[in-house]
Short mmCIF file of C-alpha atoms and ligand atoms in Angstrom, two decimals:
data_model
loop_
_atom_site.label_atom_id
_atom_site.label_comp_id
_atom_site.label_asym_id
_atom_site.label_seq_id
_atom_site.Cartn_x
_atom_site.Cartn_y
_atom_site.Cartn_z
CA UNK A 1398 101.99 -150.17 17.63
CA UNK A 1399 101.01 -153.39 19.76
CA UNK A 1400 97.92 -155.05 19.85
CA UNK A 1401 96.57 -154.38 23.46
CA UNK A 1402 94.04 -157.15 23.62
CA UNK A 1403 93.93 -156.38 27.27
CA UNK A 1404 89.48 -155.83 28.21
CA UNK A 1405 90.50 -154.36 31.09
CA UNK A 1406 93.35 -152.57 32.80
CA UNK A 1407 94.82 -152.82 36.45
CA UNK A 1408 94.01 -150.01 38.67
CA UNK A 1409 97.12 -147.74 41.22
CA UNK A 1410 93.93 -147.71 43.24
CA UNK A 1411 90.36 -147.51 43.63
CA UNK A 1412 89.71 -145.19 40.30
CA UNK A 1413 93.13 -144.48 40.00
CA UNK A 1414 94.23 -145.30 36.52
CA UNK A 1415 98.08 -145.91 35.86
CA UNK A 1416 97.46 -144.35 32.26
CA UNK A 1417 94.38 -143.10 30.51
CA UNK A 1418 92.74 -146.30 30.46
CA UNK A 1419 90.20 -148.90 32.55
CA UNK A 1420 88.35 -150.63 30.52
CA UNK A 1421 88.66 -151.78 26.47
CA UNK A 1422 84.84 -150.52 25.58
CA UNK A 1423 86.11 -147.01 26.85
CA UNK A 1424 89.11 -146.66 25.65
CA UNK A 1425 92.27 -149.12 24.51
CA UNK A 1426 95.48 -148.15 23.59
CA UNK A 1427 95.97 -149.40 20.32
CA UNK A 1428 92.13 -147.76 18.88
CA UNK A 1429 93.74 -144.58 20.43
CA UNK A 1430 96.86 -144.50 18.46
CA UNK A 1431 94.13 -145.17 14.95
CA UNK A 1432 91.92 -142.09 17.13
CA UNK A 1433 95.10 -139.95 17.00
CA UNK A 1434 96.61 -141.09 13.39
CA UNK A 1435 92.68 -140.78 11.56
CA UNK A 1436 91.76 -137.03 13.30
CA UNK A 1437 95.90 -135.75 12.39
CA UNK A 1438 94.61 -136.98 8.88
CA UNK A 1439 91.50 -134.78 9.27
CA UNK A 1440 93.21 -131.99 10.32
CA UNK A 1441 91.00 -132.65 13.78
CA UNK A 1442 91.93 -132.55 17.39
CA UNK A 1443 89.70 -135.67 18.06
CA UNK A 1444 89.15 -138.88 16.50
CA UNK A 1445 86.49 -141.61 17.71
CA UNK A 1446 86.45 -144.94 16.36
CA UNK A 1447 83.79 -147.55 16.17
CA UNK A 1448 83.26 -151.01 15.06
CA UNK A 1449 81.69 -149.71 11.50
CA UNK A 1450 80.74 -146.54 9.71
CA UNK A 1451 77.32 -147.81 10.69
CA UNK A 1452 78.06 -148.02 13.98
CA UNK A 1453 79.66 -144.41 14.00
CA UNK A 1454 76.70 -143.25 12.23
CA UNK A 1455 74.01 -144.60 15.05
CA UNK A 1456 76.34 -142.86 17.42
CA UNK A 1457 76.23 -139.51 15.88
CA UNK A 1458 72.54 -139.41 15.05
CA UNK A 1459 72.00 -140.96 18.73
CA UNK A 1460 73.35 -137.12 20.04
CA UNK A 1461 69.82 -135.91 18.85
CA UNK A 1462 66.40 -136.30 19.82
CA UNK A 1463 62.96 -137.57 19.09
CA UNK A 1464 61.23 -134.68 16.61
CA UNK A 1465 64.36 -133.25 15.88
CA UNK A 1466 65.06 -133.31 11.83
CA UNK A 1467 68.38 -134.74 9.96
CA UNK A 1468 69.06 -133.72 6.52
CA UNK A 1469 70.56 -135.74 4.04
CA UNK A 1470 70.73 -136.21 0.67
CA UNK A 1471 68.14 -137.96 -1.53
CA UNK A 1472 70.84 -140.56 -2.72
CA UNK A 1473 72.47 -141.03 0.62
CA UNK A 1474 73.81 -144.00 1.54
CA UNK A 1475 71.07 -146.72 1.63
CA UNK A 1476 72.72 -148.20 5.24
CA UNK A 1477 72.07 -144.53 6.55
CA UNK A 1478 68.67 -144.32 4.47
CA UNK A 1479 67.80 -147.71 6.28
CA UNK A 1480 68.74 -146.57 9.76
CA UNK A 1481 67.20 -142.98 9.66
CA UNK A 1482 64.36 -144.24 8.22
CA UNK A 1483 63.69 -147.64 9.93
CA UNK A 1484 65.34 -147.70 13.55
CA UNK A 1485 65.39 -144.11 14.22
CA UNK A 1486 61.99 -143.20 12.82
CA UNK A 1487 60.71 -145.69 15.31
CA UNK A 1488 61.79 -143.06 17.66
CA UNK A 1489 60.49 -140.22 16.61
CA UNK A 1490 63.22 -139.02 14.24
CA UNK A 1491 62.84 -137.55 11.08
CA UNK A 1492 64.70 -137.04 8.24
CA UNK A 1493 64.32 -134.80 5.11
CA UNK A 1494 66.01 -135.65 2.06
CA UNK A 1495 67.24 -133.17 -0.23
CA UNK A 1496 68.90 -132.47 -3.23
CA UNK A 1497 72.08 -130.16 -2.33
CA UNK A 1498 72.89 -129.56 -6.03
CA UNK A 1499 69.49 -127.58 -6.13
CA UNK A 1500 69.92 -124.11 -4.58
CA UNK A 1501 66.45 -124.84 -3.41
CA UNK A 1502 67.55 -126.88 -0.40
CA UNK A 1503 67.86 -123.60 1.65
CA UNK A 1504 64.12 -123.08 1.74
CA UNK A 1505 63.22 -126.59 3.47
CA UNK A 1506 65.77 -125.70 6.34
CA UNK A 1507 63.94 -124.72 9.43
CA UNK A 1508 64.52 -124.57 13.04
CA UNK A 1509 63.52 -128.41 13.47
CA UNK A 1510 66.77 -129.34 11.14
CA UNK A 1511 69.58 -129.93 14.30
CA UNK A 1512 72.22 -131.55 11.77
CA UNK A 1513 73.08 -131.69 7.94
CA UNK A 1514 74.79 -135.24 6.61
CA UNK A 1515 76.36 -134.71 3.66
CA UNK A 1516 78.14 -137.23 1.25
CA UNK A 1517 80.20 -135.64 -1.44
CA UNK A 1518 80.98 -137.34 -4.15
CA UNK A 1519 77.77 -139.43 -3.54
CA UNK A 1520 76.65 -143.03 -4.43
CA UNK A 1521 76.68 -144.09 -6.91
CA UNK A 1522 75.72 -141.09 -9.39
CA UNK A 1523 78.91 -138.52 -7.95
CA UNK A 1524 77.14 -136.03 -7.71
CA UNK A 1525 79.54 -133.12 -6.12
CA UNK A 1526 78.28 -130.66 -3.22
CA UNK A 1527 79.93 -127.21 -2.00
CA UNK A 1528 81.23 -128.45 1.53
CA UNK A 1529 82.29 -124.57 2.25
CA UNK A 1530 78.93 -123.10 1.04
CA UNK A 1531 76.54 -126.06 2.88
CA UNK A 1532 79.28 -125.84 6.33
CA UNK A 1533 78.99 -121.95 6.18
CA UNK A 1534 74.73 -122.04 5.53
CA UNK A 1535 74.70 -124.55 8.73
CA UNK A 1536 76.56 -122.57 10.67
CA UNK A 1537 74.80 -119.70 10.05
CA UNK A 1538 71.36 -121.66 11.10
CA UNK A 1539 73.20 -123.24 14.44
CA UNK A 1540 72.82 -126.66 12.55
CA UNK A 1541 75.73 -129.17 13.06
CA UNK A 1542 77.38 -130.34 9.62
CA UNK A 1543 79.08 -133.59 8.74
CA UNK A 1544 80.37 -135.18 5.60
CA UNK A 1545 80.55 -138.33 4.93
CA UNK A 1546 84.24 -138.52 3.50
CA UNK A 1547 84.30 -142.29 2.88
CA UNK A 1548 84.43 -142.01 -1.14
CA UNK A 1549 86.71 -139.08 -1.25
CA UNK A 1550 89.35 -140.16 1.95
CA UNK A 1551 91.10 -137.74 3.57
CA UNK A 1552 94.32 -137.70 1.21
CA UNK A 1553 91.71 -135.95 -0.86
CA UNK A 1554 89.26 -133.45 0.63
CA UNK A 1555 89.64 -132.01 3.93
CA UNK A 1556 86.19 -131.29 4.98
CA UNK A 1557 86.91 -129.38 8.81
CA UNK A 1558 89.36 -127.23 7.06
CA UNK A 1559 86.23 -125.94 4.34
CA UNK A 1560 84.32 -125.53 7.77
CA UNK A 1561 82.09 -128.52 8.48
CA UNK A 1562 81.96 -129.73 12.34
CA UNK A 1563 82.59 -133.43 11.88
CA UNK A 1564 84.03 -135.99 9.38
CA UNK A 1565 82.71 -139.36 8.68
CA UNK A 1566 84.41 -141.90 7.34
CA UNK A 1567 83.34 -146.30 6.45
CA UNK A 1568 87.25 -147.17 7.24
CA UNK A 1569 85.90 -150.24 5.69
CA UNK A 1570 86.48 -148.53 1.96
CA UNK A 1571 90.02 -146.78 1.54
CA UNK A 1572 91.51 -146.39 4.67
CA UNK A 1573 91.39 -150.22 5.57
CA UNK A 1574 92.09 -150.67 1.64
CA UNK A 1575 92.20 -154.02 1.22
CA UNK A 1576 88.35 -155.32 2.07
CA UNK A 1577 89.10 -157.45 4.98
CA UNK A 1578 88.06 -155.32 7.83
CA UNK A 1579 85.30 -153.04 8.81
CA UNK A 1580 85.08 -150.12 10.67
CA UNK A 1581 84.42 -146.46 11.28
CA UNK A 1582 85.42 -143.15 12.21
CA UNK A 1583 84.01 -139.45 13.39
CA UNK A 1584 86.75 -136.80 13.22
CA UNK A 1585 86.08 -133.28 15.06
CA UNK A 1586 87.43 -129.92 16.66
CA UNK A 1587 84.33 -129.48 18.47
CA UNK A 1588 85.16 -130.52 22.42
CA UNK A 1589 81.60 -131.00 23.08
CA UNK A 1590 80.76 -133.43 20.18
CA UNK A 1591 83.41 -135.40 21.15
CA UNK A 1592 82.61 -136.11 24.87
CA UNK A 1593 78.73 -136.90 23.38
CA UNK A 1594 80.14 -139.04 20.42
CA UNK A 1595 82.31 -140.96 23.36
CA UNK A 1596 79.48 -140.82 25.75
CA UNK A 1597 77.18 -142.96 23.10
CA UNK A 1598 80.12 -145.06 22.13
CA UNK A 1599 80.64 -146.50 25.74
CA UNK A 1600 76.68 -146.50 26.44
CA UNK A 1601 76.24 -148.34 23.08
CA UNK A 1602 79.07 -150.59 23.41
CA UNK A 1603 80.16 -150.24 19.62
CA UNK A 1604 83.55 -150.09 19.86
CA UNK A 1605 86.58 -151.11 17.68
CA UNK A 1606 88.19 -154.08 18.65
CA UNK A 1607 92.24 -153.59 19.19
CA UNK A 1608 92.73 -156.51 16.89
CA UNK A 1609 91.27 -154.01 14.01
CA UNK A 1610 92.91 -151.33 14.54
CA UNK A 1611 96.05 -152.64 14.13
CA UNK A 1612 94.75 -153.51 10.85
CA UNK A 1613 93.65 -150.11 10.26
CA UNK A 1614 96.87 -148.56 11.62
CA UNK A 1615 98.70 -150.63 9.16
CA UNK A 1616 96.51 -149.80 6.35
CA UNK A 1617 96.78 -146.29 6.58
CA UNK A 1618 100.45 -146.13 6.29
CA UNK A 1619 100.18 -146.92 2.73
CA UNK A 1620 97.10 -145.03 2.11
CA UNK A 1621 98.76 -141.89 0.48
CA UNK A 1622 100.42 -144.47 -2.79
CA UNK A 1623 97.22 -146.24 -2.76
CA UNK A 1624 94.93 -143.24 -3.56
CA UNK A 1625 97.34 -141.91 -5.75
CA UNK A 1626 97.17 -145.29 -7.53
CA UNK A 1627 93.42 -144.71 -7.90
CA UNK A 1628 93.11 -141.80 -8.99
CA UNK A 1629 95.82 -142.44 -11.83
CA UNK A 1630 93.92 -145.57 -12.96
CA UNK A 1631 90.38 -144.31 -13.07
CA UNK A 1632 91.56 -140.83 -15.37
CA UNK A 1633 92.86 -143.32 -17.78
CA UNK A 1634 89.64 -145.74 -17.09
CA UNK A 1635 87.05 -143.02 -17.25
CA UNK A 1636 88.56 -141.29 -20.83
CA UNK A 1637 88.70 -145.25 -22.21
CA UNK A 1638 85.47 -145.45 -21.23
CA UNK A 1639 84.07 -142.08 -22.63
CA UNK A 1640 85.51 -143.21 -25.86
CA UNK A 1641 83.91 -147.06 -25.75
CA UNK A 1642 81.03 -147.30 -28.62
CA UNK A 1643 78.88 -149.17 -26.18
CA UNK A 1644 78.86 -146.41 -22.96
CA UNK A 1645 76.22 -144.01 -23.00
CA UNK A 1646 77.45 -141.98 -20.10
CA UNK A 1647 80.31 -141.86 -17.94
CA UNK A 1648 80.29 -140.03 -14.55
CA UNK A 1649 83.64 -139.30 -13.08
CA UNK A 1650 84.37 -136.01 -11.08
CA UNK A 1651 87.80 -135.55 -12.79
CA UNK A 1652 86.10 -135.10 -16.27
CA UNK A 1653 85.55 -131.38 -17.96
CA UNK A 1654 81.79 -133.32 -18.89
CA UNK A 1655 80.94 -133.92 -14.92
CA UNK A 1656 78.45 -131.38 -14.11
CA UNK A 1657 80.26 -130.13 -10.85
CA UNK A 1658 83.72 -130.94 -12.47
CA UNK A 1659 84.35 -127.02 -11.10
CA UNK A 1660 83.64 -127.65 -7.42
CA UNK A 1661 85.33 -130.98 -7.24
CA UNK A 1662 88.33 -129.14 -8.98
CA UNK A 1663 88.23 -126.87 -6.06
CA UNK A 1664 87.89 -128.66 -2.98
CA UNK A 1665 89.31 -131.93 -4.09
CA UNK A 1666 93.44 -132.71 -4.44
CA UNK A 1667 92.24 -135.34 -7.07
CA UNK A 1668 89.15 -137.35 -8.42
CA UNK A 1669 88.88 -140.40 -6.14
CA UNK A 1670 88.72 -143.89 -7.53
CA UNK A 1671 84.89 -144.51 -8.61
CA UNK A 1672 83.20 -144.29 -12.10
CA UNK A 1673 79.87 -144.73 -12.89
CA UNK A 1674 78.33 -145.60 -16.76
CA UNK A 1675 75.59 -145.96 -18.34
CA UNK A 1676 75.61 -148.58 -20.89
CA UNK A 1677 73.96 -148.69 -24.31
CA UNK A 1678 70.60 -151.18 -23.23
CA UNK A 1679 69.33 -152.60 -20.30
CA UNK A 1680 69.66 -155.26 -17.50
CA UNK A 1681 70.28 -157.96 -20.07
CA UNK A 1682 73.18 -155.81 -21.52
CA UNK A 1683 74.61 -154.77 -18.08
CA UNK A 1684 74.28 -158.54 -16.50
CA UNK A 1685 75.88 -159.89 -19.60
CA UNK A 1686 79.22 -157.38 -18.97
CA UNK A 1687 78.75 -157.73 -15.36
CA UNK A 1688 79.42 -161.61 -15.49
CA UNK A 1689 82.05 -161.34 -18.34
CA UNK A 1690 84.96 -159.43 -16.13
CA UNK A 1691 87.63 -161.30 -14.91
CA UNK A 1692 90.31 -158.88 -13.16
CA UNK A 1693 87.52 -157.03 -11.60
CA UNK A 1694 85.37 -158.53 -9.30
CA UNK A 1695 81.72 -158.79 -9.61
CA UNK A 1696 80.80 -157.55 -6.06
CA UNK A 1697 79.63 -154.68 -3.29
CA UNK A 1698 82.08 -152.47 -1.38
CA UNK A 1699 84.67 -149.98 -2.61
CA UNK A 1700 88.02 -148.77 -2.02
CA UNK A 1701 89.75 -151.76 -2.19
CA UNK A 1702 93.29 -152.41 -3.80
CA UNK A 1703 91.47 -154.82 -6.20
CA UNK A 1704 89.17 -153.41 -8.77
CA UNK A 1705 85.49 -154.16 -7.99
CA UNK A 1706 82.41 -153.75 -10.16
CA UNK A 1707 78.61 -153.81 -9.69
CA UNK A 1708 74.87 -152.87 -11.04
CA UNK A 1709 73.63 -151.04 -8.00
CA UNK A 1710 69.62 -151.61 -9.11
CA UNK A 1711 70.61 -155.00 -8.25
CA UNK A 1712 72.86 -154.80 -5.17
CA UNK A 1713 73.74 -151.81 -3.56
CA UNK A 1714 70.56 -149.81 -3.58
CA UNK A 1715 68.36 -152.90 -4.38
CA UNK A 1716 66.87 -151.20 -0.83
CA UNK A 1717 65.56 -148.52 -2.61
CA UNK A 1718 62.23 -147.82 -3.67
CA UNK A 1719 62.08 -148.33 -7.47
CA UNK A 1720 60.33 -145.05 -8.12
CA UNK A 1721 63.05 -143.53 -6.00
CA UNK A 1722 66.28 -145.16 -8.21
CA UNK A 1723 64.41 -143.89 -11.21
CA UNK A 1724 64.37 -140.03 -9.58
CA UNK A 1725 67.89 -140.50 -8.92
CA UNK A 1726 68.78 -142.02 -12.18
CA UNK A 1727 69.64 -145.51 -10.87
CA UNK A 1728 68.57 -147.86 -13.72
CA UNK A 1729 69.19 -151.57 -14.85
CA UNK A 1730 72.41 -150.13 -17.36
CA UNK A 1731 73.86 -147.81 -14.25
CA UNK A 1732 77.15 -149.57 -13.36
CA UNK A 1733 79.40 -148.80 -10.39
CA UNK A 1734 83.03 -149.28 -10.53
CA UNK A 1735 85.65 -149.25 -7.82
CA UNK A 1736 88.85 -148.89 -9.72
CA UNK A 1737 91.84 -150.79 -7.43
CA UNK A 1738 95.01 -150.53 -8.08
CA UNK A 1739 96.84 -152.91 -10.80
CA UNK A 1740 98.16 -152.69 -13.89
CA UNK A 1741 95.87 -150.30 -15.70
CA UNK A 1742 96.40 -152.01 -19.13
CA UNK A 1743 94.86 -155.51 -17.52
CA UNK A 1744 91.68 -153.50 -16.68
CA UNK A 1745 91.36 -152.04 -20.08
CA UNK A 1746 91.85 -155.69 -21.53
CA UNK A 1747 89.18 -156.84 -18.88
CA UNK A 1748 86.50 -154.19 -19.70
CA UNK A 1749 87.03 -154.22 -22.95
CA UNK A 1750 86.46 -158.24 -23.43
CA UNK A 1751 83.81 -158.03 -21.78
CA UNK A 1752 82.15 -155.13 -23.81
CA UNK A 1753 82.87 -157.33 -26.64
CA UNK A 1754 80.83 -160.61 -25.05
CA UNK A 1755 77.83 -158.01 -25.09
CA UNK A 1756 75.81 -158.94 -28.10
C1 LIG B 954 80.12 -148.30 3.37
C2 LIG B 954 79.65 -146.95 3.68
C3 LIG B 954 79.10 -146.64 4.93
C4 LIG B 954 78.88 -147.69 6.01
O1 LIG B 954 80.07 -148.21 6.49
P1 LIG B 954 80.23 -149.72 7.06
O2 LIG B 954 81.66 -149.75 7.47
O3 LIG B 954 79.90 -150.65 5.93
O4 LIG B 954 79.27 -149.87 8.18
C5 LIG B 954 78.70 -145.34 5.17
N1 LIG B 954 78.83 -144.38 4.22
C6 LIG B 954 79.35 -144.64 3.01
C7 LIG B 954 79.45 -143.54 2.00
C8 LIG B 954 79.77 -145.93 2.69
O5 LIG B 954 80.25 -146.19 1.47
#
């Protein structure tokens, strides 16, 4: 696909257009062929790009009103957290955070909730949600539903097709795949979503420059051995790691001791590429490991063909309020990896000299 760096297109005459499109904020022919390739993933008619998942995520929320209510989990992501909370509470949104693993989450639903957010697996514990239960509980209640597919990708969970209304996705993570571009993605069936989610996208002016979606349209071609690569690598990671004297915990979706091992078994194709531990101690323990790696890289973001690793107390979800990490289990020893996609037997070596610098 060319880059159409074109801002604007000549006109047969006045509002004529010679093909679908006038002007690069609207519409451009290269972020249409990335609309096109990231819905078909989605197993959506319509795709809708913007210039980050943050950007997609203003747009969607931006279809809503001032009193109306937006669920989302208590651990969502903190860039959503910040923008519910902080640019649209300005406005007179509101959002109530919930805890979907908790059947209880059904009672705080009332007619003032107009959409559900969900992120399954979330960030950084993993916790796993029901996407077919929470779609079908939403629709019941006339509330729209999205998930936030950015840690699973769409190689592995197909949200629409277990009945939510709209897929999110940070291209950013795995479908860019190689952490040197940023953007985002709504996927849909529903006709009228997508002529609001456009309408906000040309109002806003948020839209993906052609440049990056020629990145992303590259990216995505190799998406499918990518995943696959991450998935293989973190099974063999995450049992290492469950064996490794100086773990206390390790969360991964793919193992019989996750929690909601069952539901990710059914509505995933595989695992996904992130572990979380616990170490044995505390933030002198975790800093210590942190700063011993040397394949992986000590930094934020996810999804990328190189392995990454972080403490999200101190990065990620430094954001949140303390007393909220500790509800959520978020503590000095909670480390985040991003498993990429080398040699699996170089990680090992990496992790495990660096366990060993840990006194
Ligand atoms: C990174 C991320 C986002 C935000 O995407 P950006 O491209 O960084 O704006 C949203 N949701 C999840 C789950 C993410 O990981």
């Amino acid at each position: 696909m060319p880059i159409h760096l074109s801002s604007t297109f000549a006109q047969k005459s006045p509002g004529v257009l010679f093909n679908k499109f006038d002007y690069t904020r609207a519409g451009n022919p290269t972020v249409d062929a990335l609309e096109q390739v990231l819905a078909s993933l989605d197993c959506a008619k319509h795709g809708i790009v913007f210039s980050s998942g943050c950007a997609a995520i203003t747009a969607l929320i931006s279809i809503f009103k001032s009193g109306d209510v937006i669920m989302v989990g208590d651990d969502v992501y903190g860039g959503t957290n910040r923008l519910l909370n902080k640019i649209f509470g300005k406005f007179g949104f509101k959002v109530r955070m919930v805890d979907f693993s908790n059947p209880e989450w059904k009672k705080s639903v009332d007619d003032q909730v107009k959409m559900i957010l969900i992120e399954t697996p979330t960030n950084p514990t993993l916790k796993v949600f029901d996407i077919q239960d929470i779609a079908s509980f939403a629709k019941s209640k006339n509330i729209i539903s999205v998930v936030d597919n950015t840690f699973a990708t769409s190689y592995l969970q197909s949200p629409i097709l277990l009945g939510a209304d709209a897929v999110l996705h940070s291209c950013t993570k795995y479908i860019g795949g190689h952490s040197d571009c940023i953007g985002g993605v709504i996927t849909t069936n529903c006709d009228s979503l997508k002529d609001r989610l456009r309408f906000n996208l040309l109002s806003m002016g948020s839209c993906m420059s052609p440049f990056d979606a020629y990145v992303f349209l590259r990216s995505v071609k190799t998406m499918k051995v990518r995943v696959v690569q991450h998935c293989k690598n973190a099974r063999v990671i995450a049992e290492y790691l469950e064996s490794h004297p100086k773990v206390n915990k390790v969360i991964y979706p793919g193992l019989e001791s996750h929690p909601h091992h069952q539901i990710a078994k059914k509505q995933m194709r595989d695992f996904g590429g992130m572990i979380t531990i616990l170490l044995k101690g505390g933030f002198e323990e975790a800093s210590t490991f942190l700063k011993s790696v040397k394949v992986f890289t000590l930094a934020e973001s996810l999804g990328g063909v190189e392995s990454l690793i972080e403490c999200p107390a101190q990065m990620t979800h430094m954001s949140v309020p303390p007393e909220q990490r500790k509800i959520l289990g978020i503590d000095d020893s909670l480390v985040r990896l991003s498993i990429g996609i080398e040699d699996v037997e170089d990680l090992i070596n990496d992790l495990n000299q660096a366990f060993d610098q840990i006194k």
